[in-house]
Amino acid sequence: MERIICLLIGHVFGLFQTAYFYGKAHGIDIRQHGSGNAGTTNTLRVLGTKAGMIVLAGDCLKCIIAVMIVRMLFGAGHPDTIYLLCLYTAAGVILGHNYPFYMGFKGGKGIAATAGLILSFHPYFVVMGVAVFFGIFFSTHLVSLGSLLVYLGFVIEMMVCGQLGVFAGMSQAHLNEMYILSFLLAALAYWKHRENIVRLLHGNERKTYLFKKNKKEEENH
């Protein structure tokens, strides 16, 4: 029952589509511009760096807040499974973000919401997520590659931390459930990025720049 409640809490928060509402506030439907994706990267490309950062913050925060609520509701009564319940909450956020019913189930790809999960889950995951994503992004300017590698690292670190006892008190059955859920979230992310993966394999994935100056400097080299 707790799992269902956590999924529902997360789903409600996930339905707040930051990119869509921000775009509407500026007179556009973000899904009709750029890549058509209602997420941080497309917002950054279409509306600029400031808009992209606002959307990133909004989509991160909705997952962080949902996880915080679940920790307050279930932390004391379920200390041995709280990490699992937080993961279910994040899954609800990501599903709500990716498939909002009021937008015809056409939302984002869940990466900013996943960033919120990583930031609110465990300090070890923050270090890994930040190092991998920004290391890849600043060296390649490929948001999709950084996002996909973060998810790969997330699944691997989840299993390593679980088997090393980082999630103290959790049974092996619950750990296995957490591993499976992590893998399913990663599979969803890879599915949502399937077109990006094809472009990455062909070497024609579009690069993203935080500032136009950076783009011009690279083009001049």
CSV table of N, CA and C in Angstrom, one decimal, residues 32-154:
chain,number,residue,atom,x,y,z
A,32,GLN,N,5.8,22.7,-29.7
A,32,GLN,CA,5.7,23.0,-31.1
A,32,GLN,C,6.9,23.7,-31.6
A,33,HIS,N,8.0,23.7,-30.8
A,33,HIS,CA,9.2,24.4,-31.2
A,33,HIS,C,10.4,23.4,-30.9
A,34,GLY,N,11.5,23.7,-31.6
A,34,GLY,CA,12.7,22.9,-31.4
A,34,GLY,C,12.5,21.4,-31.7
A,35,SER,N,12.9,20.6,-30.7
A,35,SER,CA,12.8,19.2,-30.8
A,35,SER,C,11.3,18.7,-30.4
A,36,GLY,N,10.5,19.6,-29.9
A,36,GLY,CA,9.2,19.2,-29.5
A,36,GLY,C,9.1,18.6,-28.1
A,37,ASN,N,10.2,18.5,-27.4
A,37,ASN,CA,10.2,17.9,-26.1
A,37,ASN,C,10.0,19.0,-25.1
A,38,ALA,N,9.1,18.6,-24.1
A,38,ALA,CA,8.8,19.6,-23.0
A,38,ALA,C,9.8,19.4,-21.9
A,39,GLY,N,11.0,19.8,-22.1
A,39,GLY,CA,12.0,19.6,-21.0
A,39,GLY,C,13.1,20.7,-21.0
A,40,THR,N,14.1,20.5,-20.2
A,40,THR,CA,15.1,21.6,-20.0
A,40,THR,C,15.9,21.9,-21.2
A,41,THR,N,16.4,20.9,-21.9
A,41,THR,CA,17.3,21.1,-23.1
A,41,THR,C,16.6,21.9,-24.2
A,42,ASN,N,15.3,21.5,-24.5
A,42,ASN,CA,14.6,22.1,-25.6
A,42,ASN,C,14.2,23.6,-25.2
A,43,THR,N,13.9,23.8,-23.9
A,43,THR,CA,13.6,25.1,-23.4
A,43,THR,C,14.8,26.0,-23.5
A,44,LEU,N,16.0,25.5,-23.1
A,44,LEU,CA,17.2,26.2,-23.2
A,44,LEU,C,17.5,26.7,-24.6
A,45,ARG,N,17.3,25.7,-25.6
A,45,ARG,CA,17.6,26.0,-27.0
A,45,ARG,C,16.6,27.0,-27.6
A,46,VAL,N,15.3,26.9,-27.2
A,46,VAL,CA,14.3,27.8,-27.8
A,46,VAL,C,14.2,29.1,-27.1
A,47,LEU,N,14.2,29.1,-25.7
A,47,LEU,CA,14.0,30.3,-25.0
A,47,LEU,C,15.2,30.9,-24.3
A,48,GLY,N,16.3,30.2,-24.3
A,48,GLY,CA,17.5,30.7,-23.8
A,48,GLY,C,18.0,30.1,-22.4
A,49,THR,N,19.2,30.5,-22.0
A,49,THR,CA,19.8,29.9,-20.8
A,49,THR,C,19.0,30.1,-19.6
A,50,LYS,N,18.5,31.3,-19.3
A,50,LYS,CA,17.7,31.6,-18.1
A,50,LYS,C,16.5,30.7,-18.1
A,51,ALA,N,15.8,30.6,-19.2
A,51,ALA,CA,14.6,29.8,-19.2
A,51,ALA,C,14.9,28.4,-18.9
A,52,GLY,N,16.0,27.9,-19.5
A,52,GLY,CA,16.4,26.5,-19.3
A,52,GLY,C,16.7,26.2,-17.9
A,53,MET,N,17.4,27.1,-17.2
A,53,MET,CA,17.8,26.9,-15.8
A,53,MET,C,16.5,27.0,-14.9
A,54,ILE,N,15.6,27.8,-15.2
A,54,ILE,CA,14.3,27.9,-14.5
A,54,ILE,C,13.6,26.5,-14.6
A,55,VAL,N,13.5,26.0,-15.8
A,55,VAL,CA,12.8,24.7,-16.0
A,55,VAL,C,13.5,23.6,-15.3
A,56,LEU,N,14.9,23.6,-15.4
A,56,LEU,CA,15.7,22.6,-14.7
A,56,LEU,C,15.4,22.6,-13.2
A,57,ALA,N,15.4,23.8,-12.6
A,57,ALA,CA,15.2,23.9,-11.2
A,57,ALA,C,13.8,23.5,-10.8
A,58,GLY,N,12.8,23.8,-11.6
A,58,GLY,CA,11.4,23.4,-11.4
A,58,GLY,C,11.2,21.9,-11.4
A,59,ASP,N,11.8,21.3,-12.4
A,59,ASP,CA,11.6,19.8,-12.6
A,59,ASP,C,12.4,19.1,-11.5
A,60,CYS,N,13.6,19.6,-11.1
A,60,CYS,CA,14.3,19.0,-10.0
A,60,CYS,C,13.6,19.1,-8.7
A,61,LEU,N,13.1,20.3,-8.4
A,61,LEU,CA,12.4,20.6,-7.2
A,61,LEU,C,11.1,19.8,-7.0
A,62,LYS,N,10.4,19.5,-8.1
A,62,LYS,CA,9.2,18.7,-7.9
A,62,LYS,C,9.5,17.3,-7.4
A,63,CYS,N,10.6,16.8,-7.8
A,63,CYS,CA,11.0,15.5,-7.3
A,63,CYS,C,11.5,15.5,-5.9
A,64,ILE,N,12.3,16.5,-5.6
A,64,ILE,CA,12.9,16.7,-4.3
A,64,ILE,C,11.8,16.9,-3.3
A,65,ILE,N,10.8,17.7,-3.6
A,65,ILE,CA,9.7,18.0,-2.6
A,65,ILE,C,8.9,16.7,-2.4
A,66,ALA,N,8.6,16.0,-3.5
A,66,ALA,CA,7.8,14.8,-3.3
A,66,ALA,C,8.6,13.8,-2.5
A,67,VAL,N,9.9,13.6,-2.7
A,67,VAL,CA,10.7,12.7,-1.8
A,67,VAL,C,10.7,13.2,-0.4
A,68,MET,N,10.8,14.5,-0.2
A,68,MET,CA,10.9,15.0,1.2
A,68,MET,C,9.6,14.7,1.9
A,69,ILE,N,8.4,14.8,1.2
A,69,ILE,CA,7.1,14.5,1.8
A,69,ILE,C,7.1,13.1,2.2
A,70,VAL,N,7.5,12.2,1.3
A,70,VAL,CA,7.5,10.7,1.6
A,70,VAL,C,8.4,10.4,2.8
A,71,ARG,N,9.6,11.1,2.9
A,71,ARG,CA,10.4,10.8,4.0
A,71,ARG,C,9.7,11.2,5.3
A,72,MET,N,9.0,12.4,5.3
A,72,MET,CA,8.3,12.8,6.5
A,72,MET,C,7.2,11.9,6.9
A,73,LEU,N,6.5,11.3,5.9
A,73,LEU,CA,5.3,10.5,6.1
A,73,LEU,C,5.7,9.1,6.6
A,74,PHE,N,6.8,8.5,6.0
A,74,PHE,CA,7.1,7.1,6.2
A,74,PHE,C,8.5,6.9,6.8
A,75,GLY,N,9.3,7.9,7.0
A,75,GLY,CA,10.6,7.7,7.5
A,75,GLY,C,10.7,7.0,8.8
A,76,ALA,N,9.9,7.5,9.8
A,76,ALA,CA,9.9,7.0,11.1
A,76,ALA,C,9.3,5.5,11.2
A,77,GLY,N,8.3,5.3,10.4
A,77,GLY,CA,7.6,4.0,10.5
A,77,GLY,C,8.2,2.9,9.6
A,78,HIS,N,9.0,3.3,8.6
A,78,HIS,CA,9.6,2.4,7.7
A,78,HIS,C,11.0,2.7,7.4
A,79,PRO,N,11.8,2.7,8.5
A,79,PRO,CA,13.3,3.1,8.3
A,79,PRO,C,14.0,2.1,7.4
A,80,ASP,N,13.6,0.9,7.4
A,80,ASP,CA,14.3,-0.2,6.6
A,80,ASP,C,14.0,-0.1,5.1
A,81,THR,N,12.9,0.5,4.7
A,81,THR,CA,12.5,0.5,3.3
A,81,THR,C,12.3,2.0,2.8
A,82,ILE,N,12.8,3.0,3.5
A,82,ILE,CA,12.5,4.3,3.1
A,82,ILE,C,13.2,4.7,1.8
A,83,TYR,N,14.4,4.1,1.5
A,83,TYR,CA,15.0,4.4,0.2
A,83,TYR,C,14.2,3.8,-0.9
A,84,LEU,N,13.6,2.6,-0.7
A,84,LEU,CA,12.8,2.0,-1.7
A,84,LEU,C,11.6,2.8,-2.0
A,85,LEU,N,10.9,3.4,-0.9
A,85,LEU,CA,9.8,4.2,-1.0
A,85,LEU,C,10.1,5.5,-1.7
A,86,CYS,N,11.3,6.1,-1.5
A,86,CYS,CA,11.7,7.3,-2.2
A,86,CYS,C,11.9,7.0,-3.6
A,87,LEU,N,12.4,5.8,-4.0
A,87,LEU,CA,12.5,5.5,-5.4
A,87,LEU,C,11.2,5.3,-6.1
A,88,TYR,N,10.2,4.7,-5.4
A,88,TYR,CA,8.9,4.7,-6.0
A,88,TYR,C,8.3,6.1,-6.2
A,89,THR,N,8.6,6.9,-5.2
A,89,THR,CA,8.1,8.3,-5.4
A,89,THR,C,8.7,9.0,-6.6
A,90,ALA,N,10.0,8.8,-6.8
A,90,ALA,CA,10.6,9.4,-7.9
A,90,ALA,C,10.1,8.8,-9.2
A,91,ALA,N,9.8,7.5,-9.2
A,91,ALA,CA,9.2,6.8,-10.4
A,91,ALA,C,7.9,7.5,-10.7
A,92,GLY,N,7.1,7.8,-9.7
A,92,GLY,CA,5.8,8.5,-10.0
A,92,GLY,C,6.0,9.8,-10.6
A,93,VAL,N,7.0,10.6,-10.1
A,93,VAL,CA,7.3,11.9,-10.6
A,93,VAL,C,7.7,11.8,-12.1
A,94,ILE,N,8.6,10.9,-12.4
A,94,ILE,CA,9.1,10.7,-13.7
A,94,ILE,C,8.0,10.3,-14.7
A,95,LEU,N,7.2,9.4,-14.3
A,95,LEU,CA,6.0,9.0,-15.1
A,95,LEU,C,5.1,10.1,-15.4
A,96,GLY,N,4.8,10.9,-14.3
A,96,GLY,CA,3.9,12.0,-14.5
A,96,GLY,C,4.5,13.1,-15.4
A,97,HIS,N,5.8,13.3,-15.2
A,97,HIS,CA,6.5,14.2,-16.1
A,97,HIS,C,6.5,13.8,-17.5
A,98,ASN,N,6.8,12.5,-17.8
A,98,ASN,CA,6.9,12.0,-19.1
A,98,ASN,C,5.6,11.9,-19.8
A,99,TYR,N,4.6,11.6,-19.1
A,99,TYR,CA,3.3,11.3,-19.7
A,99,TYR,C,2.1,12.0,-19.0
A,100,PRO,N,2.1,13.3,-19.0
A,100,PRO,CA,1.0,14.1,-18.4
A,100,PRO,C,-0.3,14.0,-19.2
A,101,PHE,N,-1.3,13.5,-18.5
A,101,PHE,CA,-2.6,13.2,-19.2
A,101,PHE,C,-3.2,14.5,-19.9
A,102,TYR,N,-3.0,15.7,-19.3
A,102,TYR,CA,-3.6,16.9,-19.8
A,102,TYR,C,-2.8,17.5,-21.0
A,103,MET,N,-1.7,16.8,-21.3
A,103,MET,CA,-0.9,17.3,-22.5
A,103,MET,C,-0.9,16.1,-23.5
A,104,GLY,N,-1.9,15.3,-23.5
A,104,GLY,CA,-2.0,14.2,-24.4
A,104,GLY,C,-0.9,13.2,-24.2
A,105,PHE,N,-0.4,13.1,-23.0
A,105,PHE,CA,0.7,12.2,-22.6
A,105,PHE,C,2.0,12.5,-23.3
A,106,LYS,N,2.2,13.7,-23.7
A,106,LYS,CA,3.4,14.1,-24.4
A,106,LYS,C,4.1,15.1,-23.5
A,107,GLY,N,5.1,14.6,-22.7
A,107,GLY,CA,5.8,15.4,-21.8
A,107,GLY,C,7.3,15.5,-22.1
A,108,GLY,N,8.1,15.3,-21.1
A,108,GLY,CA,9.5,15.4,-21.3
A,108,GLY,C,10.2,14.0,-21.3
A,109,LYS,N,11.5,13.9,-20.9
A,109,LYS,CA,12.2,12.7,-20.9
A,109,LYS,C,12.6,12.3,-19.5
A,110,GLY,N,12.3,13.1,-18.5
A,110,GLY,CA,12.5,12.7,-17.2
A,110,GLY,C,13.9,12.9,-16.6
A,111,ILE,N,14.8,13.6,-17.3
A,111,ILE,CA,16.2,13.7,-16.8
A,111,ILE,C,16.3,14.7,-15.7
A,112,ALA,N,15.7,15.8,-15.8
A,112,ALA,CA,15.7,16.8,-14.7
A,112,ALA,C,15.0,16.3,-13.5
A,113,ALA,N,13.9,15.6,-13.7
A,113,ALA,CA,13.3,14.9,-12.5
A,113,ALA,C,14.2,13.9,-11.9
A,114,THR,N,14.9,13.2,-12.7
A,114,THR,CA,15.9,12.2,-12.2
A,114,THR,C,17.0,12.9,-11.4
A,115,ALA,N,17.4,14.1,-11.9
A,115,ALA,CA,18.4,14.9,-11.2
A,115,ALA,C,17.9,15.2,-9.8
A,116,GLY,N,16.6,15.5,-9.7
A,116,GLY,CA,16.0,15.7,-8.4
A,116,GLY,C,16.1,14.5,-7.5
A,117,LEU,N,15.9,13.3,-8.1
A,117,LEU,CA,16.0,12.0,-7.4
A,117,LEU,C,17.4,11.8,-6.8
A,118,ILE,N,18.4,12.0,-7.7
A,118,ILE,CA,19.8,11.9,-7.3
A,118,ILE,C,20.2,12.8,-6.2
A,119,LEU,N,19.7,14.1,-6.3
A,119,LEU,CA,20.0,15.1,-5.3
A,119,LEU,C,19.4,14.8,-3.9
A,120,SER,N,18.3,14.1,-3.9
A,120,SER,CA,17.5,13.8,-2.7
A,120,SER,C,17.6,12.4,-2.1
A,121,PHE,N,18.3,11.5,-2.9
A,121,PHE,CA,18.4,10.1,-2.5
A,121,PHE,C,19.4,9.8,-1.5
A,122,HIS,N,20.7,10.0,-1.8
A,122,HIS,CA,21.8,9.7,-1.0
A,122,HIS,C,23.0,10.5,-1.4
A,123,PRO,N,23.8,11.1,-0.5
A,123,PRO,CA,25.0,11.9,-0.9
A,123,PRO,C,25.9,11.2,-1.8
A,124,TYR,N,26.1,9.9,-1.8
A,124,TYR,CA,27.0,9.2,-2.7
A,124,TYR,C,26.6,9.4,-4.1
A,125,PHE,N,25.3,9.4,-4.3
A,125,PHE,CA,24.7,9.5,-5.7
A,125,PHE,C,24.9,10.9,-6.2
A,126,VAL,N,24.9,11.9,-5.4
A,126,VAL,CA,25.1,13.3,-5.8
A,126,VAL,C,26.4,13.5,-6.4
A,127,VAL,N,27.4,12.9,-5.7
A,127,VAL,CA,28.8,13.0,-6.2
A,127,VAL,C,29.0,12.4,-7.6
A,128,MET,N,28.4,11.2,-7.7
A,128,MET,CA,28.5,10.4,-9.0
A,128,MET,C,27.8,11.2,-10.1
A,129,GLY,N,26.5,11.6,-9.8
A,129,GLY,CA,25.7,12.3,-10.8
A,129,GLY,C,26.3,13.5,-11.3
A,130,VAL,N,26.8,14.4,-10.4
A,130,VAL,CA,27.4,15.7,-10.8
A,130,VAL,C,28.7,15.5,-11.6
A,131,ALA,N,29.5,14.6,-11.1
A,131,ALA,CA,30.8,14.3,-11.8
A,131,ALA,C,30.6,13.8,-13.2
A,132,VAL,N,29.7,12.8,-13.3
A,132,VAL,CA,29.5,12.2,-14.6
A,132,VAL,C,28.9,13.1,-15.6
A,133,PHE,N,27.8,13.7,-15.2
A,133,PHE,CA,27.0,14.6,-16.1
A,133,PHE,C,27.9,15.8,-16.6
A,134,PHE,N,28.4,16.5,-15.6
A,134,PHE,CA,29.1,17.8,-16.0
A,134,PHE,C,30.4,17.4,-16.7
A,135,GLY,N,31.0,16.3,-16.3
A,135,GLY,CA,32.3,15.9,-17.0
A,135,GLY,C,32.0,15.7,-18.4
A,136,ILE,N,30.9,14.9,-18.7
A,136,ILE,CA,30.6,14.6,-20.1
A,136,ILE,C,30.1,15.9,-20.8
A,137,PHE,N,29.2,16.7,-20.2
A,137,PHE,CA,28.6,17.8,-20.8
A,137,PHE,C,29.7,18.9,-21.2
A,138,PHE,N,30.6,19.2,-20.3
A,138,PHE,CA,31.5,20.3,-20.6
A,138,PHE,C,32.6,19.8,-21.6
A,139,SER,N,32.8,18.5,-21.7
A,139,SER,CA,33.8,18.0,-22.6
A,139,SER,C,33.2,17.7,-24.0
A,140,THR,N,31.9,17.4,-24.1
A,140,THR,CA,31.3,17.1,-25.4
A,140,THR,C,30.2,18.0,-25.8
A,141,HIS,N,29.5,18.7,-24.8
A,141,HIS,CA,28.3,19.5,-25.0
A,141,HIS,C,27.2,18.6,-25.5
A,142,LEU,N,27.2,17.4,-25.2
A,142,LEU,CA,26.1,16.4,-25.5
A,142,LEU,C,25.3,16.1,-24.3
A,143,VAL,N,24.2,16.8,-24.1
A,143,VAL,CA,23.3,16.5,-23.0
A,143,VAL,C,22.8,15.1,-22.9
A,144,SER,N,22.4,14.6,-24.1
A,144,SER,CA,21.9,13.2,-24.1
A,144,SER,C,22.9,12.2,-23.6
A,145,LEU,N,24.2,12.3,-24.1
A,145,LEU,CA,25.2,11.4,-23.7
A,145,LEU,C,25.4,11.4,-22.2
A,146,GLY,N,25.5,12.7,-21.6
A,146,GLY,CA,25.7,12.8,-20.2
A,146,GLY,C,24.5,12.2,-19.4
A,147,SER,N,23.3,12.4,-19.9
A,147,SER,CA,22.1,11.9,-19.2
A,147,SER,C,22.1,10.4,-19.2
A,148,LEU,N,22.4,9.8,-20.4
A,148,LEU,CA,22.4,8.3,-20.5
A,148,LEU,C,23.5,7.7,-19.6
A,149,LEU,N,24.7,8.3,-19.6
A,149,LEU,CA,25.7,7.8,-18.7
A,149,LEU,C,25.4,7.9,-17.2
A,150,VAL,N,24.7,9.0,-16.9
A,150,VAL,CA,24.3,9.2,-15.5
A,150,VAL,C,23.4,8.1,-15.1
A,151,TYR,N,22.5,7.7,-16.0
A,151,TYR,CA,21.5,6.6,-15.6
A,151,TYR,C,22.3,5.3,-15.5
A,152,LEU,N,23.2,5.1,-16.4
A,152,LEU,CA,24.0,3.8,-16.3
A,152,LEU,C,24.8,3.8,-15.0
A,153,GLY,N,25.4,4.9,-14.6
A,153,GLY,CA,26.1,5.0,-13.3
A,153,GLY,C,25.2,4.9,-12.2
A,154,PHE,N,23.9,5.4,-12.3
A,154,PHE,CA,23.0,5.3,-11.2
A,154,PHE,C,22.6,3.8,-10.9
